[in-house]
Coordinates of C-alpha atoms in Angstrom, one line a residue:
X1116 CA -8.8 -238.7 -84.2
X1117 CA -7.0 -241.9 -84.7
X1118 CA -7.1 -242.1 -88.8
X1119 CA -6.6 -239.6 -91.4
X1120 CA -9.9 -240.5 -92.8
X1121 CA -11.1 -239.7 -89.1
X1122 CA -9.2 -236.0 -89.1
X1123 CA -10.7 -235.0 -92.3
X1124 CA -14.6 -236.0 -91.4
X1125 CA -13.9 -234.5 -88.3
X1126 CA -12.0 -231.3 -90.2
X1127 CA -15.5 -231.1 -92.4
X1128 CA -17.8 -231.0 -89.3
X1129 CA -15.3 -228.0 -88.2
X1130 CA -16.0 -226.1 -91.1
X1131 CA -19.3 -226.3 -90.8
X1132 CA -19.7 -225.1 -88.0
X1133 CA -17.6 -222.2 -88.6
X1134 CA -19.6 -221.9 -91.9
X1135 CA -22.9 -221.2 -89.7
X1136 CA -21.7 -218.4 -87.7
X1137 CA -19.5 -219.8 -85.0
X1138 CA -16.2 -218.6 -83.8
X1139 CA -14.5 -222.2 -83.2
X1140 CA -11.6 -223.5 -81.4
X1141 CA -10.5 -227.0 -81.3
X1142 CA -8.6 -228.9 -79.1
X1143 CA -7.2 -232.4 -80.3
X1144 CA -6.0 -235.1 -78.1
X1145 CA -3.0 -237.7 -79.6
X1146 CA -4.0 -240.0 -82.5
X1147 CA -5.2 -243.3 -81.2
X1148 CA -2.6 -245.2 -79.1
X1149 CA 0.2 -242.7 -79.8
X1150 CA 0.9 -241.4 -76.0
X1151 CA 1.1 -245.4 -75.3
X1152 CA 3.5 -245.8 -78.3
X1153 CA 5.7 -242.7 -77.0
X1154 CA 5.6 -244.1 -73.4
X1155 CA 6.9 -247.8 -74.4
X1156 CA 9.5 -246.4 -76.3
X1157 CA 10.8 -244.3 -73.3
X1158 CA 10.6 -247.8 -71.5
X1159 CA 13.1 -249.3 -74.4
X1160 CA 15.6 -247.0 -72.8
X1161 CA 15.0 -246.9 -69.1
X1162 CA 12.2 -248.3 -66.5
X1163 CA 12.1 -244.5 -65.4
X1164 CA 12.4 -241.9 -67.7
X1165 CA 13.2 -238.3 -66.4
X1166 CA 9.7 -236.5 -66.0
X1167 CA 10.8 -233.3 -68.1
X1168 CA 12.0 -235.1 -70.7
X1169 CA 8.8 -237.5 -71.0
X1170 CA 6.6 -234.5 -70.6
X1171 CA 8.6 -232.9 -74.0
X1172 CA 8.0 -236.6 -75.5
X1173 CA 4.7 -236.6 -74.6
X1174 CA 3.6 -233.4 -76.0
X1175 CA 4.4 -234.2 -79.3
X1176 CA 1.5 -236.6 -79.9
X1177 CA -1.0 -234.0 -79.9
X1178 CA 1.2 -231.4 -81.6
X1179 CA 1.0 -234.1 -84.7
X1180 CA -2.7 -234.3 -84.5
X1181 CA -2.9 -230.0 -84.3
X1182 CA -0.7 -229.8 -87.3
X1183 CA -2.7 -232.5 -89.7
X1184 CA -6.3 -231.4 -88.7
X1185 CA -5.5 -227.6 -89.7
X1186 CA -4.1 -228.9 -92.7
X1187 CA -7.4 -231.1 -93.6
X1188 CA -9.3 -227.9 -92.6
X1189 CA -7.6 -225.6 -94.8
X1190 CA -8.0 -228.1 -97.5
X1191 CA -11.6 -227.9 -97.2
X1192 CA -11.9 -224.4 -97.7
X1193 CA -11.7 -222.7 -94.3
X1194 CA -8.5 -220.8 -92.8
X1195 CA -7.0 -222.2 -89.6
X1196 CA -4.0 -222.2 -87.6
X1197 CA -2.5 -224.6 -85.1
X1198 CA -1.4 -223.5 -81.5
X1199 CA 1.0 -225.4 -79.2
X1200 CA -0.2 -225.5 -75.5
X1201 CA 2.3 -222.4 -74.8
X1202 CA 1.6 -220.8 -77.6
X1203 CA -2.3 -220.7 -76.7
X1204 CA -0.9 -218.7 -73.0
X1205 CA -1.8 -222.0 -70.8
X1206 CA 0.1 -221.5 -68.1
X1207 CA 0.7 -224.4 -65.3
X1208 CA 2.4 -225.1 -62.2
X1209 CA 5.7 -226.6 -62.1
X1210 CA 5.4 -230.1 -61.9
X1211 CA 5.7 -232.6 -64.4
X1212 CA 3.1 -235.0 -66.0
X1213 CA 0.6 -233.4 -63.9
X1214 CA 0.7 -230.2 -63.9
X1215 CA -2.2 -227.6 -63.1
X1216 CA -3.5 -224.9 -65.3
X1217 CA -3.1 -221.6 -62.9
X1218 CA -3.7 -218.8 -65.7
X1219 CA -5.0 -218.6 -69.1
X1220 CA -3.6 -215.9 -71.4
X1221 CA -5.2 -216.7 -74.9
X1222 CA -4.8 -213.3 -76.6
X1223 CA -2.9 -214.9 -80.0
X1224 CA -6.4 -217.2 -79.9
X1225 CA -8.6 -214.2 -79.7
X1226 CA -6.5 -212.7 -82.4
X1227 CA -7.3 -215.2 -84.8
X1228 CA -10.4 -215.5 -84.2
X1229 CA -11.1 -211.8 -84.8
X1230 CA -9.3 -212.9 -88.3
X1231 CA -11.9 -215.3 -89.1
X1232 CA -9.8 -218.5 -88.5
X1233 CA -10.4 -221.7 -87.1
X1234 CA -8.1 -222.4 -84.0
X1235 CA -6.5 -225.5 -83.5
X1236 CA -4.9 -226.4 -80.0
X1237 CA -2.9 -229.2 -78.6
X1238 CA -4.7 -230.4 -75.6
X1239 CA -3.0 -232.2 -72.5
X1240 CA -0.5 -229.6 -72.4
X1241 CA 1.0 -226.1 -71.3
X1242 CA 3.9 -224.3 -70.5
X1243 CA 4.8 -224.0 -66.2
X1244 CA 5.9 -219.9 -65.0
X1245 CA 9.3 -221.3 -65.4
X1246 CA 8.7 -221.6 -69.4
X1247 CA 8.7 -225.4 -69.1
X1248 CA 6.8 -227.6 -71.5
X1249 CA 4.4 -229.2 -68.9
X1250 CA 1.7 -231.9 -69.3
X1251 CA -2.0 -232.2 -67.5
X1252 CA -1.8 -236.2 -66.8
X1253 CA -5.5 -237.8 -67.1
X1254 CA -8.2 -236.0 -68.9
X1255 CA -6.0 -233.0 -70.0
X1256 CA -7.4 -232.5 -72.8
X1257 CA -10.9 -231.8 -70.9
X1258 CA -9.4 -229.4 -69.1
X1259 CA -7.3 -227.3 -71.7
X1260 CA -10.9 -227.4 -73.7
X1261 CA -12.9 -226.0 -70.3
X1262 CA -10.1 -223.9 -69.7
X1263 CA -10.0 -222.2 -72.7
X1264 CA -13.7 -222.1 -73.1
X1265 CA -13.8 -220.2 -69.4
X1266 CA -10.9 -217.8 -70.8
X1267 CA -12.8 -216.9 -73.9
X1268 CA -16.5 -216.7 -72.6
X1269 CA -17.3 -219.3 -75.1
X1270 CA -21.2 -220.0 -75.2
X1271 CA -20.4 -223.9 -74.7
X1272 CA -17.7 -226.5 -74.7
X1273 CA -18.5 -229.2 -76.3
X1274 CA -16.4 -232.6 -75.4
X1275 CA -16.3 -235.5 -78.2
X1276 CA -15.1 -239.1 -77.2
X1277 CA -16.1 -242.7 -78.3
X1278 CA -19.2 -242.7 -76.7
X1279 CA -22.5 -240.7 -77.0
X1280 CA -23.0 -239.2 -73.4
X1281 CA -23.2 -240.3 -70.2
X1282 CA -25.1 -243.6 -69.6
X1283 CA -27.0 -244.8 -66.6
X1284 CA -24.4 -247.8 -66.1
X1285 CA -21.4 -249.0 -69.1
X1286 CA -23.5 -250.4 -71.5
X1287 CA -21.3 -253.2 -72.2
X1288 CA -22.2 -254.5 -68.5
X1289 CA -25.8 -253.3 -68.3
X1290 CA -27.7 -254.2 -71.4
X1291 CA -30.7 -251.8 -70.3
X1292 CA -28.3 -248.9 -69.6
X1293 CA -29.9 -245.6 -71.0
X1294 CA -28.2 -242.6 -72.1
X1295 CA -29.0 -239.3 -69.7
X1296 CA -29.8 -236.3 -71.8
X1297 CA -29.5 -234.1 -69.0
X1298 CA -27.4 -233.7 -65.6
X1299 CA -26.3 -230.6 -63.4
X1300 CA -22.1 -230.1 -62.7
X1301 CA -22.8 -231.7 -59.4
X1302 CA -24.1 -234.8 -60.2
X1303 CA -21.5 -235.4 -63.2
X1304 CA -18.9 -234.4 -60.5
X1305 CA -20.1 -237.5 -58.6
X1306 CA -20.3 -240.2 -61.2
X1307 CA -16.6 -238.8 -62.7
X1308 CA -15.4 -239.3 -58.8
X1309 CA -16.4 -242.2 -58.8
X1310 CA -15.1 -243.9 -62.1
X1311 CA -16.9 -242.9 -64.8
X1312 CA -15.1 -242.0 -67.6
X1313 CA -16.8 -239.4 -69.8
X1314 CA -15.2 -236.7 -68.5
X1315 CA -12.5 -235.7 -65.9
X1316 CA -13.4 -234.6 -62.1
X1317 CA -10.7 -232.1 -62.2
X1318 CA -12.5 -230.7 -65.5
X1319 CA -15.8 -230.8 -64.2
X1320 CA -14.4 -229.2 -60.9
X1321 CA -13.2 -226.4 -63.6
X1322 CA -16.8 -226.1 -65.1
X1323 CA -19.0 -226.1 -62.2
X1324 CA -16.2 -223.0 -60.8
X1325 CA -16.7 -220.8 -63.8
X1326 CA -20.1 -221.8 -64.6
X1327 CA -19.5 -223.4 -68.3
X1328 CA -21.9 -225.8 -69.9
X1329 CA -21.0 -228.6 -71.2
X1330 CA -22.2 -231.2 -73.7
X1331 CA -20.4 -234.7 -74.0
X1332 CA -20.8 -236.2 -77.6
X1333 CA -20.2 -238.5 -79.8
X1334 CA -17.2 -237.8 -82.3
X1335 CA -18.7 -237.8 -85.9
X1336 CA -22.6 -238.2 -84.4
X1337 CA -25.6 -235.6 -84.8
X1338 CA -26.7 -236.7 -81.5
X1339 CA -27.3 -234.0 -79.0
X1340 CA -25.4 -236.1 -76.3
X1341 CA -25.4 -235.0 -73.0
X1342 CA -26.0 -231.8 -71.7
X1343 CA -24.2 -230.7 -68.4
X1344 CA -25.6 -227.6 -67.3
X1345 CA -23.6 -225.6 -64.0
X1346 CA -25.7 -225.8 -61.0
X1347 CA -28.0 -223.1 -60.5
X1348 CA -28.7 -223.0 -64.3
X1349 CA -32.3 -223.5 -65.2
X1350 CA -33.1 -227.5 -65.6
X1351 CA -34.7 -227.9 -69.3
X1352 CA -35.5 -231.5 -68.4
X1353 CA -38.2 -231.9 -65.8
X1354 CA -37.3 -230.6 -62.6
X1355 CA -36.4 -233.5 -59.9
X1356 CA -39.0 -233.2 -57.1
X1357 CA -37.4 -236.5 -55.2
X1358 CA -34.1 -238.3 -54.4
X1359 CA -33.2 -240.8 -56.7
X1360 CA -30.2 -243.0 -57.9
X1361 CA -28.9 -241.8 -61.5
X1362 CA -26.4 -243.9 -62.6
X1363 CA -23.8 -246.7 -61.7
X1364 CA -20.2 -246.5 -61.7
X1365 CA -17.1 -249.0 -61.5
X1366 CA -13.6 -247.6 -61.3
X1367 CA -11.2 -249.1 -63.6
X1368 CA -8.4 -249.9 -61.2
X1369 CA -8.5 -250.0 -57.4
X1370 CA -7.2 -251.3 -54.4
X1371 CA -8.7 -252.2 -51.0
X1372 CA -6.4 -251.1 -48.1
X1373 CA -7.5 -251.9 -44.1
X1374 CA -4.8 -251.0 -41.7
X1375 CA -5.2 -250.5 -37.5
X1376 CA -5.3 -246.8 -36.6
X1377 CA -6.1 -243.7 -39.3
X1378 CA -4.9 -243.4 -42.7
X1379 CA -1.0 -243.7 -43.0
X1380 CA 0.5 -240.4 -43.8
X1381 CA 2.6 -242.3 -46.5
X1382 CA -0.2 -243.5 -48.5
X1383 CA -1.5 -240.3 -49.5
X1384 CA 1.6 -238.9 -50.6
X1385 CA 2.8 -242.2 -52.5
X1386 CA 2.9 -241.2 -56.2
X1387 CA -0.2 -242.5 -58.5
X1388 CA -2.3 -243.0 -55.8
X1389 CA -5.2 -241.2 -54.9
X1390 CA -7.5 -241.8 -51.6
X1391 CA -10.9 -242.3 -53.2
X1392 CA -12.8 -243.4 -49.8
X1393 CA -11.5 -243.9 -46.4
X1394 CA -14.1 -245.2 -43.1
X1395 CA -12.8 -245.8 -39.7
X1396 CA -14.6 -248.3 -37.2
X1397 CA -13.5 -250.9 -34.5
X1398 CA -11.4 -253.2 -37.1
X1399 CA -9.3 -249.7 -37.8
X1400 CA -8.9 -248.0 -41.1
X1401 CA -10.8 -249.1 -44.3
X1402 CA -9.5 -247.2 -47.4
X1403 CA -10.6 -247.7 -51.3
X1404 CA -7.6 -246.3 -53.7
X1405 CA -7.3 -245.6 -56.9
X1406 CA -4.1 -246.8 -58.4
X1407 CA -4.5 -246.2 -62.0
X1408 CA -1.5 -244.1 -62.7
X1409 CA 0.2 -246.2 -59.4
X1410 CA 3.9 -247.9 -60.6
X1411 CA 4.9 -248.7 -57.6
X1412 CA 2.2 -250.8 -56.2
X1413 CA 4.4 -253.5 -54.4
X1414 CA 5.7 -250.5 -52.4
X1415 CA 2.0 -249.8 -51.4
X1416 CA 1.1 -253.3 -50.8
X1417 CA 4.9 -253.6 -49.0
X1418 CA 3.8 -250.6 -46.6
X1419 CA 0.6 -251.9 -46.0
X1420 CA 1.8 -255.0 -44.6
X1421 CA 4.3 -254.0 -42.4
X1422 CA 1.8 -252.2 -40.2
X1423 CA 0.1 -255.6 -40.0
X1424 CA -3.0 -254.5 -42.5
X1425 CA -4.3 -256.2 -45.6
X1426 CA -4.3 -255.5 -49.3
X1427 CA -6.1 -256.6 -52.0
X1428 CA -6.1 -255.8 -55.8
X1429 CA -8.6 -258.4 -56.8
X1430 CA -11.5 -255.7 -56.0
X1431 CA -13.6 -253.4 -57.9
X1432 CA -15.8 -250.7 -56.7
X1433 CA -19.7 -250.6 -57.9
X1434 CA -21.2 -247.4 -56.9
X1435 CA -24.9 -246.1 -57.2
X1436 CA -25.0 -242.4 -57.6
X1437 CA -27.9 -240.1 -56.6
X1438 CA -27.6 -236.9 -54.7
X1439 CA -28.2 -236.8 -50.9
X1440 CA -29.3 -240.7 -51.8
X1441 CA -26.7 -241.7 -48.5
X1442 CA -28.7 -239.8 -46.3
X1443 CA -32.0 -241.7 -47.0
X1444 CA -32.2 -245.2 -45.0
X1445 CA -34.7 -246.2 -47.6
X1446 CA -32.0 -246.3 -50.5
X1447 CA -29.5 -247.8 -48.1
X1448 CA -31.7 -250.6 -47.5
X1449 CA -33.0 -251.1 -50.8
X1450 CA -29.1 -251.1 -52.2
X1451 CA -28.2 -253.5 -49.6
X1452 CA -31.0 -255.7 -49.9
X1453 CA -30.4 -256.1 -53.6
X1454 CA -27.1 -256.8 -53.6
X1455 CA -28.1 -259.7 -51.0
X1456 CA -30.7 -260.7 -53.3
X1457 CA -27.6 -261.1 -56.2
X1458 CA -25.8 -263.4 -53.8
X1459 CA -23.1 -260.7 -53.3
X1460 CA -21.2 -260.5 -49.9
X1461 CA -19.3 -256.8 -50.3
X1462 CA -15.6 -257.1 -48.8
X1463 CA -16.8 -252.9 -47.8
X1464 CA -19.5 -250.8 -47.9
X1465 CA -18.5 -246.6 -48.1
X1466 CA -21.6 -244.6 -47.1
X1467 CA -21.4 -240.9 -48.1
X1468 CA -24.0 -238.2 -48.9
X1469 CA -24.5 -238.9 -52.6
X1470 CA -22.9 -242.2 -53.4
X1471 CA -23.1 -245.4 -51.8
X1472 CA -19.7 -247.9 -52.9
X1473 CA -19.8 -251.7 -52.5
X1474 CA -16.3 -252.8 -53.1
X1475 CA -16.8 -256.5 -54.7
X1476 CA -14.2 -259.0 -55.9
X1477 CA -13.5 -258.7 -59.5
X1478 CA -15.9 -261.6 -60.6
X1479 CA -19.1 -260.1 -58.8
X1480 CA -19.0 -256.5 -60.7
X1481 CA -21.3 -257.2 -63.8
X1482 CA -24.2 -259.1 -61.3
X1483 CA -23.5 -256.2 -58.5
X1484 CA -23.7 -253.7 -61.4
X1485 CA -26.9 -254.8 -62.7
X1486 CA -28.6 -255.5 -59.5
X1487 CA -27.7 -252.0 -58.1
X1488 CA -28.4 -250.8 -61.6
X1489 CA -32.4 -252.0 -61.0
X1490 CA -32.8 -249.3 -58.5
X1491 CA -31.7 -246.3 -60.9
X1492 CA -35.0 -243.8 -61.5
X1493 CA -36.7 -245.3 -58.7
X1494 CA -39.2 -242.9 -56.6
X1495 CA -38.8 -242.4 -53.2
X1496 CA -41.1 -239.3 -52.5
X1497 CA -38.9 -236.3 -50.3

């Protein structure tokens, strides 16, 4: 949605879908770098803008897009109407910048669909039970779309982005990465929680809970994308009769922490910090934290130092994901072996039921990703 030309192209595709007989609700994000530009404007005034006013500011980005798309759809001969999150009946918690949807009352949307209109909804936003404008944080537009799909009993929810589906690795790093045509919601949730950015993990959890089928597709492409079926639904691809790695992923911005004793309570409460992994041993507690939204990383580092711990920001996680691979010694041994063969000494390794996470230096991400990707699709009979 970065340009008017793209908005018009999307409008034509939406009209075609409507003319094919579908009732269509479109959830939009802000255009291009609009959100970043709005944040920069606020930062020119103060380093710490009030959260409420920041939500009021950021919500305008999606509102601009929704109105422009509705104008374009009407230009191409279909009736449409645009709604904000509050007008769409999206009720959230009273938490600015990172609100959670607590209910959806899509009565106005249903009325307009019955009138034959295409409905355009501003994603990433809602209204709290106190009638305040709120935003939903990272992945908020995906969450809006999936929540509306559930409330409207939609046959499917299509999520469009600049990639044409879920891949076995980042194609920019692993040149032979391949697109996955079908995955279960549990598999996609594992990928999302370990760094894959096609869908946000909270959105996947919502779809899983409400049994909503998803399609991850590329905007303005006719490719089928990746079909994400709820757990328990029929698998249209070949049933997996063995435990095998399905993909390698890496989070965008993480830090590694090691402290004596347990996980510091203040760390779990630090604003913008999400603990991805934690393990405990003779050396104390080791943790990998997602600091993508953390604006006070120096405070986190100082807190760790005060406990006599170690803090490293020059690391990345490289995670190989597959249902139950962490319970299979053969996969653990193979993963360790290929990383060692690549000449990489991990900072730490976290083993979970469905994933093996190697914490490596920034300079080892490419080599580790390529080494572990060689295991994807391998066979070990169960």
